[in-house]
Coordinates of N, CA and C in Angstrom, one line a residue:
M1 N 63.3 109.5 133.0 CA 63.8 108.4 132.3 C 63.3 109.4 130.8
S2 N 62.8 110.5 130.8 CA 62.5 110.7 129.4 C 63.4 110.8 128.5
E3 N 64.4 111.9 129.5 CA 66.7 112.2 128.6 C 66.3 111.3 127.6
T4 N 67.7 111.8 126.2 CA 67.9 110.9 125.4 C 69.2 110.6 126.5
P5 N 70.2 110.1 125.4 CA 71.4 109.3 125.5 C 72.0 111.1 124.2
D6 N 73.6 111.3 124.7 CA 74.2 112.2 124.1 C 73.8 111.3 123.0
V7 N 73.9 111.7 121.4 CA 74.0 110.8 120.0 C 74.7 112.3 119.3
P8 N 76.3 112.0 119.2 CA 77.1 112.8 118.5 C 76.7 113.3 117.1
R9 N 77.0 114.2 116.8 CA 76.0 114.9 115.8 C 77.4 115.4 115.0
A10 N 77.4 115.8 113.5 CA 78.1 116.1 112.7 C 78.3 117.7 113.1
P11 N 79.0 118.1 113.5 CA 79.2 119.7 113.5 C 78.3 120.3 112.8
E12 N 77.7 121.7 112.4 CA 76.6 123.2 112.1 C 77.5 122.7 110.6
G13 N 76.8 122.5 109.8 CA 76.6 123.0 108.5 C 78.7 121.7 107.8
K14 N 78.0 120.6 107.7 CA 79.1 119.6 107.7 C 78.5 118.2 107.5
P15 N 78.5 117.5 106.2 CA 77.5 116.5 106.6 C 77.2 115.4 107.8
P16 N 77.1 114.2 107.1 CA 77.8 113.3 108.5 C 78.8 112.7 107.3
V17 N 78.8 111.7 108.3 CA 80.6 111.0 108.6 C 80.1 109.4 108.7
V18 N 79.1 108.7 109.3 CA 77.7 107.8 108.7 C 77.6 108.4 107.6
T19 N 77.5 108.1 106.3 CA 76.5 108.0 105.1 C 75.5 106.8 104.6
P20 N 75.2 106.6 104.2 CA 74.3 105.4 104.0 C 74.8 105.0 102.4
V21 N 76.1 105.8 101.5 CA 77.2 105.4 101.4 C 77.9 104.4 101.5
R22 N 78.4 105.1 102.5 CA 79.4 105.2 103.2 C 79.8 103.6 104.0
V23 N 78.4 103.3 104.5 CA 78.1 102.0 104.6 C 77.6 101.0 103.4
V24 N 77.8 101.4 101.4 CA 77.8 100.2 100.9 C 79.1 100.5 100.4
I25 N 79.4 101.2 100.8 CA 81.0 101.5 100.3 C 81.7 100.3 101.5
A26 N 81.4 100.2 102.8 CA 82.1 99.5 103.6 C 81.2 98.5 103.1
L27 N 80.3 97.5 102.7 CA 79.9 96.0 102.5 C 80.9 95.7 101.7
C28 N 80.7 96.1 100.2 CA 81.3 96.4 99.2 C 82.9 95.9 99.3
L29 N 83.5 95.9 100.6 CA 85.1 95.8 100.6 C 85.3 94.5 101.8
I30 N 84.6 94.7 102.6 CA 84.7 93.8 103.2 C 83.9 92.1 103.6
A31 N 83.0 92.1 102.0 CA 81.8 90.6 101.6 C 83.2 90.2 101.1
P32 N 84.7 90.0 100.5 CA 85.6 89.3 99.8 C 85.7 88.9 101.1
F33 N 85.5 89.6 102.4 CA 87.2 88.7 103.5 C 86.1 87.9 103.8
V34 N 84.9 88.2 104.2 CA 84.4 87.2 105.1 C 83.9 86.0 104.4
A35 N 84.0 86.7 103.1 CA 83.6 84.6 101.6 C 84.8 83.7 101.9
M36 N 86.4 84.7 102.1 CA 87.5 83.8 102.0 C 88.1 83.0 103.3
L37 N 87.5 84.4 104.5 CA 87.5 83.9 105.8 C 86.5 82.5 106.4
W38 N 85.6 82.5 105.4 CA 84.6 80.5 105.8 C 85.0 80.0 104.9
V39 N 85.5 79.5 105.4 CA 87.0 77.8 105.1 C 85.6 77.1 104.7
G40 N 85.7 76.7 105.9 CA 83.5 75.4 105.6 C 83.1 76.0 104.5
S41 N 82.8 76.9 104.1 CA 82.0 76.9 103.5 C 82.0 76.9 101.9
Y42 N 83.6 76.7 101.9 CA 83.6 76.5 100.4 C 85.1 75.1 100.8
A43 N 85.1 74.9 100.8 CA 86.0 73.0 101.5 C 85.8 72.6 101.3
K44 N 85.3 71.5 100.0 CA 84.8 71.0 99.5 C 85.2 70.7 98.1
V45 N 85.3 69.4 97.4 CA 85.2 68.9 95.9 C 84.1 69.4 94.9
D46 N 82.9 68.8 95.4 CA 82.1 68.8 94.6 C 81.1 69.3 94.8
P47 N 80.3 70.4 93.9 CA 80.2 70.6 92.7 C 81.6 70.8 91.4
T48 N 82.1 69.6 90.5 CA 82.1 70.2 90.0 C 82.4 71.2 88.5
F49 N 83.4 72.2 87.9 CA 83.5 73.3 87.1 C 84.2 72.9 86.3
I50 N 84.4 72.1 85.1 CA 84.6 72.1 83.7 C 86.1 70.9 84.3
G51 N 85.4 70.3 85.5 CA 87.2 69.8 85.4 C 87.8 69.6 87.0
I52 N 86.9 71.4 87.4 CA 87.9 71.9 88.2 C 87.6 71.8 89.7
P53 N 87.8 71.9 90.9 CA 87.2 71.2 91.9 C 86.9 73.3 92.7
F54 N 85.1 72.3 93.5 CA 85.2 74.1 93.9 C 85.3 75.1 94.7
F55 N 86.3 73.9 95.3 CA 87.6 74.5 96.1 C 88.4 76.0 95.5
Y56 N 88.6 75.1 94.3 CA 89.8 76.2 93.5 C 88.4 77.5 92.2
W57 N 87.6 76.7 92.3 CA 87.4 77.7 91.5 C 86.0 79.3 91.7
Y58 N 85.7 78.7 93.2 CA 85.5 79.6 94.2 C 86.3 80.5 94.8
Q59 N 87.0 80.6 94.7 CA 88.2 81.0 94.6 C 88.4 81.9 93.4
M60 N 88.5 81.3 92.0 CA 89.0 82.3 91.3 C 87.3 83.6 90.7
L61 N 86.6 82.5 91.3 CA 85.4 83.3 91.1 C 85.3 84.3 92.2
W62 N 85.3 84.3 93.1 CA 85.5 86.1 94.0 C 87.2 86.5 93.6
V63 N 87.4 86.9 92.9 CA 88.7 87.6 92.4 C 87.9 88.6 91.6
L64 N 87.5 87.5 90.8 CA 86.5 88.4 89.7 C 85.3 89.7 90.6
I65 N 84.4 89.2 91.4 CA 83.7 89.7 92.7 C 83.8 90.7 93.6
S66 N 85.1 90.3 93.6 CA 86.3 91.3 94.9 C 86.2 92.6 94.2
T67 N 87.6 92.2 93.0 CA 87.0 93.1 91.8 C 86.1 94.3 91.2
A68 N 85.1 93.2 90.6 CA 83.9 94.4 91.2 C 83.2 95.2 91.8
L69 N 83.2 94.3 93.2 CA 83.0 95.1 94.3 C 84.0 96.3 94.9
T70 N 85.1 95.8 94.1 CA 86.1 96.9 94.6 C 85.8 98.5 93.8
M71 N 85.9 98.0 92.3 CA 85.5 99.2 92.1 C 84.0 99.9 91.7
T72 N 83.0 99.3 92.3 CA 82.3 100.0 92.7 C 82.3 101.0 93.9
A73 N 83.0 100.1 95.5 CA 82.9 101.2 95.6 C 84.1 102.0 95.9
F74 N 84.7 101.7 95.2 CA 86.1 103.4 94.5 C 84.1 104.5 93.3
T75 N 83.8 103.9 92.5 CA 83.1 105.1 92.7 C 82.4 105.4 92.8
L76 N 81.9 104.9 94.0 CA 80.0 105.9 95.0 C 81.6 105.6 96.1
W77 N 82.9 106.4 95.9 CA 83.3 106.9 97.2 C 84.1 108.5 96.0
N78 N 84.5 108.4 95.1 CA 84.3 109.7 94.0 C 82.7 109.9 94.4
R79 N 81.8 109.8 94.1 CA 80.8 110.2 93.5 C 80.5 110.9 95.2
E80 N 80.7 110.3 96.2 CA 80.4 111.7 97.3 C 81.6 112.9 97.8
Q81 N 82.3 111.8 97.4 CA 83.2 112.9 97.8 C 83.0 114.4 96.5
R82 N 83.0 113.7 95.6 CA 82.6 115.3 94.6 C 81.4 115.6 95.0
A83 N 80.3 115.5 95.5 CA 79.2 116.3 95.8 C 79.4 116.6 97.1
R84 N 80.4 115.8 97.9 CA 80.4 117.2 99.7 C 81.8 117.2 99.0
K85 N 81.7 118.5 98.5 CA 83.2 119.0 97.8 C 82.4 120.2 97.2
A86 N 81.4 119.4 96.7 CA 80.3 120.5 95.9 C 79.7 121.5 96.4
A87 N 79.0 120.7 97.4 CA 77.6 121.6 98.5 C 78.6 122.3 99.8
R88 N 80.0 121.7 99.5 CA 80.8 122.7 100.6 C 81.0 124.1 100.4
T89 N 81.1 123.5 98.0 CA 81.5 124.8 97.4 C 80.7 125.9 97.3
S90 N 79.2 125.4 97.8 CA 77.8 126.3 97.5 C 77.7 126.7 99.0
Q91 N 77.9 126.2 99.7 CA 78.4 127.1 101.0 C 79.0 128.1 102.1
N92 N 80.2 127.7 100.7 CA 81.1 129.4 101.1 C 80.6 130.1 99.6
G93 N 79.3 130.8 99.5 CA 78.7 131.0 98.4 C 79.9 131.0 96.9
G94 N 80.1 129.5 96.5 CA 81.1 129.8 95.1 C 82.5 129.8 95.5
A95 N 83.8 129.9 96.5 CA 84.4 130.5 97.5 C 85.2 129.1 97.1
S96 N 86.2 128.3 96.3 CA 86.7 127.5 96.5 C 88.2 127.6 97.3
A97 N 87.5 125.5 98.5 CA 87.8 125.5 99.4 C 89.0 125.1 99.5

């Protein structure tokens, strides 16, 4: 019973597919969907903001939040891809991949 289950691992020399950065990217992209699909959390009139019912200004606020989260995810993705490319290039001895 001391056997460990077979855990899929990345091939030798390749970075893992699921990384903490990719988890953060996924959370950034999933958060707006969860917020908008959970209608019970914002299906109300009060509190109003400059005369606009909560239902409307909450959704408009999520447009801005979604934009910021998508930009963050895009930036993190590009940064990780550049790091992976640099690591792959250094592993190949400087040859372009």
